[in-house]
JSON list of C-alpha atoms in Angstrom, two decimals:
[
{"chain": "O", "resi": 180, "resn": "GLN", "atom": "CA", "xyz": [17.17, 42.49, 11.28]},
{"chain": "O", "resi": 181, "resn": "VAL", "atom": "CA", "xyz": [18.47, 38.81, 12.51]},
{"chain": "O", "resi": 182, "resn": "GLN", "atom": "CA", "xyz": [19.81, 37.70, 16.04]},
{"chain": "O", "resi": 183, "resn": "LEU", "atom": "CA", "xyz": [22.57, 34.99, 15.76]},
{"chain": "O", "resi": 184, "resn": "VAL", "atom": "CA", "xyz": [23.72, 33.07, 18.89]},
{"chain": "O", "resi": 185, "resn": "GLU", "atom": "CA", "xyz": [26.81, 30.73, 18.53]},
{"chain": "O", "resi": 186, "resn": "SER", "atom": "CA", "xyz": [27.35, 27.57, 20.72]},
{"chain": "O", "resi": 187, "resn": "GLY", "atom": "CA", "xyz": [29.13, 24.52, 21.01]},
{"chain": "O", "resi": 188, "resn": "GLY", "atom": "CA", "xyz": [32.42, 25.95, 21.37]},
{"chain": "O", "resi": 189, "resn": "GLY", "atom": "CA", "xyz": [35.02, 24.71, 24.26]},
{"chain": "O", "resi": 190, "resn": "LEU", "atom": "CA", "xyz": [38.28, 22.73, 24.67]},
{"chain": "O", "resi": 191, "resn": "VAL", "atom": "CA", "xyz": [39.32, 19.18, 22.72]},
{"chain": "O", "resi": 192, "resn": "GLN", "atom": "CA", "xyz": [41.89, 17.39, 22.33]},
{"chain": "O", "resi": 193, "resn": "CYS", "atom": "CA", "xyz": [43.86, 17.27, 19.05]},
{"chain": "O", "resi": 194, "resn": "GLY", "atom": "CA", "xyz": [41.94, 14.79, 17.00]},
{"chain": "O", "resi": 195, "resn": "GLY", "atom": "CA", "xyz": [38.73, 15.64, 18.48]},
{"chain": "O", "resi": 196, "resn": "SER", "atom": "CA", "xyz": [35.39, 16.80, 17.56]},
{"chain": "O", "resi": 197, "resn": "LEU", "atom": "CA", "xyz": [32.96, 19.50, 18.22]},
{"chain": "O", "resi": 198, "resn": "ARG", "atom": "CA", "xyz": [29.65, 20.77, 16.84]},
{"chain": "O", "resi": 199, "resn": "LEU", "atom": "CA", "xyz": [28.91, 24.24, 16.75]},
{"chain": "O", "resi": 200, "resn": "SER", "atom": "CA", "xyz": [25.48, 25.67, 16.40]},
{"chain": "O", "resi": 201, "resn": "CYS", "atom": "CA", "xyz": [23.98, 29.11, 15.00]},
{"chain": "O", "resi": 202, "resn": "VAL", "atom": "CA", "xyz": [20.54, 29.77, 16.14]},
{"chain": "O", "resi": 203, "resn": "ALA", "atom": "CA", "xyz": [18.94, 33.05, 14.05]},
{"chain": "O", "resi": 204, "resn": "SER", "atom": "CA", "xyz": [15.67, 34.62, 14.94]},
{"chain": "O", "resi": 205, "resn": "GLY", "atom": "CA", "xyz": [14.06, 37.75, 13.35]},
{"chain": "O", "resi": 206, "resn": "SER", "atom": "CA", "xyz": [14.07, 38.12, 9.66]},
{"chain": "O", "resi": 207, "resn": "VAL", "atom": "CA", "xyz": [15.55, 34.87, 9.22]},
{"chain": "O", "resi": 208, "resn": "PHE", "atom": "CA", "xyz": [13.47, 35.12, 5.60]},
{"chain": "O", "resi": 209, "resn": "ALA", "atom": "CA", "xyz": [15.91, 37.75, 4.54]},
{"chain": "O", "resi": 210, "resn": "ILE", "atom": "CA", "xyz": [19.16, 35.67, 4.75]},
{"chain": "O", "resi": 211, "resn": "HIS", "atom": "CA", "xyz": [20.74, 34.90, 1.63]},
{"chain": "O", "resi": 212, "resn": "THR", "atom": "CA", "xyz": [23.91, 33.46, 2.97]},
{"chain": "O", "resi": 213, "resn": "THR", "atom": "CA", "xyz": [25.25, 32.03, 6.39]},
{"chain": "O", "resi": 214, "resn": "GLY", "atom": "CA", "xyz": [28.81, 31.68, 7.25]},
{"chain": "O", "resi": 215, "resn": "TRP", "atom": "CA", "xyz": [31.21, 30.71, 10.03]},
{"chain": "O", "resi": 216, "resn": "TYR", "atom": "CA", "xyz": [34.22, 32.41, 10.53]},
{"chain": "O", "resi": 217, "resn": "ARG", "atom": "CA", "xyz": [37.07, 32.71, 12.64]},
{"chain": "O", "resi": 218, "resn": "GLN", "atom": "CA", "xyz": [39.69, 34.92, 14.29]},
{"chain": "O", "resi": 219, "resn": "ALA", "atom": "CA", "xyz": [42.79, 33.60, 15.87]},
{"chain": "O", "resi": 220, "resn": "PRO", "atom": "CA", "xyz": [45.02, 35.35, 17.94]},
{"chain": "O", "resi": 221, "resn": "GLY", "atom": "CA", "xyz": [47.00, 37.97, 16.00]},
{"chain": "O", "resi": 222, "resn": "LYS", "atom": "CA", "xyz": [45.21, 36.98, 13.17]},
{"chain": "O", "resi": 223, "resn": "GLN", "atom": "CA", "xyz": [42.55, 38.19, 10.66]},
{"chain": "O", "resi": 224, "resn": "ARG", "atom": "CA", "xyz": [39.17, 36.81, 11.02]},
{"chain": "O", "resi": 225, "resn": "GLU", "atom": "CA", "xyz": [38.70, 34.49, 7.93]},
{"chain": "O", "resi": 226, "resn": "LEU", "atom": "CA", "xyz": [35.91, 32.43, 6.15]},
{"chain": "O", "resi": 227, "resn": "VAL", "atom": "CA", "xyz": [35.37, 29.05, 7.27]},
{"chain": "O", "resi": 228, "resn": "ALA", "atom": "CA", "xyz": [32.57, 27.54, 5.54]},
{"chain": "O", "resi": 229, "resn": "ASN", "atom": "CA", "xyz": [29.19, 29.39, 4.23]},
{"chain": "O", "resi": 230, "resn": "ILE", "atom": "CA", "xyz": [26.00, 27.63, 2.89]},
{"chain": "O", "resi": 231, "resn": "THR", "atom": "CA", "xyz": [23.49, 29.90, 0.89]},
{"chain": "O", "resi": 232, "resn": "ARG", "atom": "CA", "xyz": [19.75, 29.92, 0.55]},
{"chain": "O", "resi": 233, "resn": "VAL", "atom": "CA", "xyz": [19.81, 27.39, -2.19]},
{"chain": "O", "resi": 234, "resn": "GLY", "atom": "CA", "xyz": [22.26, 24.72, -0.24]},
{"chain": "O", "resi": 235, "resn": "SER", "atom": "CA", "xyz": [24.97, 25.53, -1.96]},
{"chain": "O", "resi": 236, "resn": "THR", "atom": "CA", "xyz": [28.08, 25.27, 0.44]},
{"chain": "O", "resi": 237, "resn": "ASN", "atom": "CA", "xyz": [31.64, 26.68, 0.35]},
{"chain": "O", "resi": 238, "resn": "TYR", "atom": "CA", "xyz": [34.70, 25.74, 2.22]},
{"chain": "O", "resi": 239, "resn": "ALA", "atom": "CA", "xyz": [38.36, 27.27, 3.12]},
{"chain": "O", "resi": 240, "resn": "GLY", "atom": "CA", "xyz": [41.03, 25.03, 2.06]},
{"chain": "O", "resi": 241, "resn": "SER", "atom": "CA", "xyz": [42.32, 24.23, 5.08]},
{"chain": "O", "resi": 242, "resn": "VAL", "atom": "CA", "xyz": [38.98, 23.15, 6.51]},
{"chain": "O", "resi": 243, "resn": "GLU", "atom": "CA", "xyz": [37.78, 20.87, 4.03]},
{"chain": "O", "resi": 244, "resn": "GLY", "atom": "CA", "xyz": [37.56, 17.28, 4.01]},
{"chain": "O", "resi": 245, "resn": "ARG", "atom": "CA", "xyz": [37.34, 17.86, 8.27]},
{"chain": "O", "resi": 246, "resn": "PHE", "atom": "CA", "xyz": [34.10, 20.20, 8.57]},
{"chain": "O", "resi": 247, "resn": "THR", "atom": "CA", "xyz": [30.79, 20.35, 6.91]},
{"chain": "O", "resi": 248, "resn": "ILE", "atom": "CA", "xyz": [28.43, 23.13, 7.30]},
{"chain": "O", "resi": 249, "resn": "SER", "atom": "CA", "xyz": [24.66, 22.08, 7.51]},
{"chain": "O", "resi": 250, "resn": "ARG", "atom": "CA", "xyz": [21.48, 23.64, 8.33]},
{"chain": "O", "resi": 251, "resn": "ASP", "atom": "CA", "xyz": [17.70, 22.71, 10.03]},
{"chain": "O", "resi": 252, "resn": "ASN", "atom": "CA", "xyz": [15.57, 25.26, 8.74]},
{"chain": "O", "resi": 253, "resn": "ALA", "atom": "CA", "xyz": [12.82, 24.26, 10.75]},
{"chain": "O", "resi": 254, "resn": "LYS", "atom": "CA", "xyz": [15.33, 25.00, 13.94]},
{"chain": "O", "resi": 255, "resn": "ASN", "atom": "CA", "xyz": [16.41, 28.26, 12.17]},
{"chain": "O", "resi": 256, "resn": "THR", "atom": "CA", "xyz": [19.67, 26.57, 12.88]},
{"chain": "O", "resi": 257, "resn": "VAL", "atom": "CA", "xyz": [23.23, 26.27, 11.07]},
{"chain": "O", "resi": 258, "resn": "TYR", "atom": "CA", "xyz": [25.70, 23.92, 12.14]},
{"chain": "O", "resi": 259, "resn": "LEU", "atom": "CA", "xyz": [29.53, 23.73, 11.84]},
{"chain": "O", "resi": 260, "resn": "GLN", "atom": "CA", "xyz": [30.62, 19.81, 12.45]},
{"chain": "O", "resi": 261, "resn": "MET", "atom": "CA", "xyz": [34.44, 19.86, 13.22]},
{"chain": "O", "resi": 262, "resn": "ASN", "atom": "CA", "xyz": [36.18, 16.83, 12.79]},
{"chain": "O", "resi": 263, "resn": "ASN", "atom": "CA", "xyz": [40.25, 15.84, 13.08]},
{"chain": "O", "resi": 264, "resn": "LEU", "atom": "CA", "xyz": [40.48, 19.19, 14.81]},
{"chain": "O", "resi": 265, "resn": "LYS", "atom": "CA", "xyz": [44.24, 20.57, 14.87]},
{"chain": "O", "resi": 266, "resn": "PRO", "atom": "CA", "xyz": [46.06, 23.00, 17.19]},
{"chain": "O", "resi": 267, "resn": "GLU", "atom": "CA", "xyz": [45.72, 25.27, 14.15]},
{"chain": "O", "resi": 268, "resn": "ASP", "atom": "CA", "xyz": [41.97, 25.28, 14.42]},
{"chain": "O", "resi": 269, "resn": "ARG", "atom": "CA", "xyz": [42.06, 27.22, 17.78]},
{"chain": "O", "resi": 270, "resn": "ALA", "atom": "CA", "xyz": [40.22, 30.34, 17.24]},
{"chain": "O", "resi": 271, "resn": "VAL", "atom": "CA", "xyz": [36.93, 32.66, 18.42]},
{"chain": "O", "resi": 272, "resn": "TYR", "atom": "CA", "xyz": [34.27, 31.26, 15.74]},
{"chain": "O", "resi": 273, "resn": "TYR", "atom": "CA", "xyz": [31.78, 33.65, 14.19]},
{"chain": "O", "resi": 274, "resn": "CYS", "atom": "CA", "xyz": [28.54, 32.89, 12.71]},
{"chain": "O", "resi": 275, "resn": "SER", "atom": "CA", "xyz": [27.41, 35.63, 9.92]},
{"chain": "O", "resi": 276, "resn": "ALA", "atom": "CA", "xyz": [24.26, 35.78, 8.15]},
{"chain": "O", "resi": 277, "resn": "ASN", "atom": "CA", "xyz": [24.18, 38.35, 5.05]},
{"chain": "O", "resi": 278, "resn": "PHE", "atom": "CA", "xyz": [20.80, 39.74, 3.64]},
{"chain": "O", "resi": 279, "resn": "PHE", "atom": "CA", "xyz": [19.51, 39.75, 0.25]},
{"chain": "O", "resi": 280, "resn": "ASN", "atom": "CA", "xyz": [19.76, 43.68, 0.66]},
{"chain": "O", "resi": 281, "resn": "LEU", "atom": "CA", "xyz": [23.64, 43.14, 1.47]},
{"chain": "O", "resi": 282, "resn": "ARG", "atom": "CA", "xyz": [23.23, 44.06, 5.36]},
{"chain": "O", "resi": 283, "resn": "ARG", "atom": "CA", "xyz": [25.44, 41.54, 7.61]},
{"chain": "O", "resi": 284, "resn": "TYR", "atom": "CA", "xyz": [24.89, 40.52, 10.81]},
{"chain": "O", "resi": 285, "resn": "TRP", "atom": "CA", "xyz": [27.18, 38.85, 13.44]},
{"chain": "O", "resi": 286, "resn": "GLY", "atom": "CA", "xyz": [27.12, 36.56, 16.49]},
{"chain": "O", "resi": 287, "resn": "GLN", "atom": "CA", "xyz": [29.23, 37.22, 19.45]},
{"chain": "O", "resi": 288, "resn": "GLY", "atom": "CA", "xyz": [31.31, 34.49, 19.01]},
{"chain": "O", "resi": 289, "resn": "THR", "atom": "CA", "xyz": [32.27, 31.24, 20.71]},
{"chain": "O", "resi": 290, "resn": "GLN", "atom": "CA", "xyz": [35.59, 29.71, 21.50]},
{"chain": "O", "resi": 291, "resn": "VAL", "atom": "CA", "xyz": [37.18, 26.68, 20.22]},
{"chain": "O", "resi": 292, "resn": "THR", "atom": "CA", "xyz": [40.47, 25.64, 21.73]},
{"chain": "O", "resi": 293, "resn": "VAL", "atom": "CA", "xyz": [42.37, 22.53, 20.52]},
{"chain": "O", "resi": 294, "resn": "SER", "atom": "CA", "xyz": [44.68, 21.42, 23.17]},
{"chain": "O", "resi": 295, "resn": "SER", "atom": "CA", "xyz": [47.78, 19.07, 21.52]}
]
């Protein structure tokens, strides 16, 4: 199994930036894809961005051009750089890891609040 711990959330003004981190521990060798999801109040959880083992990335249309997902393999860490934040980006952001055997693991989430 793998353990995921998110950090970096907080309160930021509209137009500001935040950098989220997801540190993985355990069987990190078994991870195929790591992604960031978010869930806004009253909304379904949605994919924000993900990155595969070979480095391919994918973004939701609502964040492309503003958010960047990256990783540091030496630190077992995946990042989500969020620029030009908007009030619509307010949500709890979750890190998720998918194993080659299709098992999925979730972090506890970190709150991102954008003030107008």
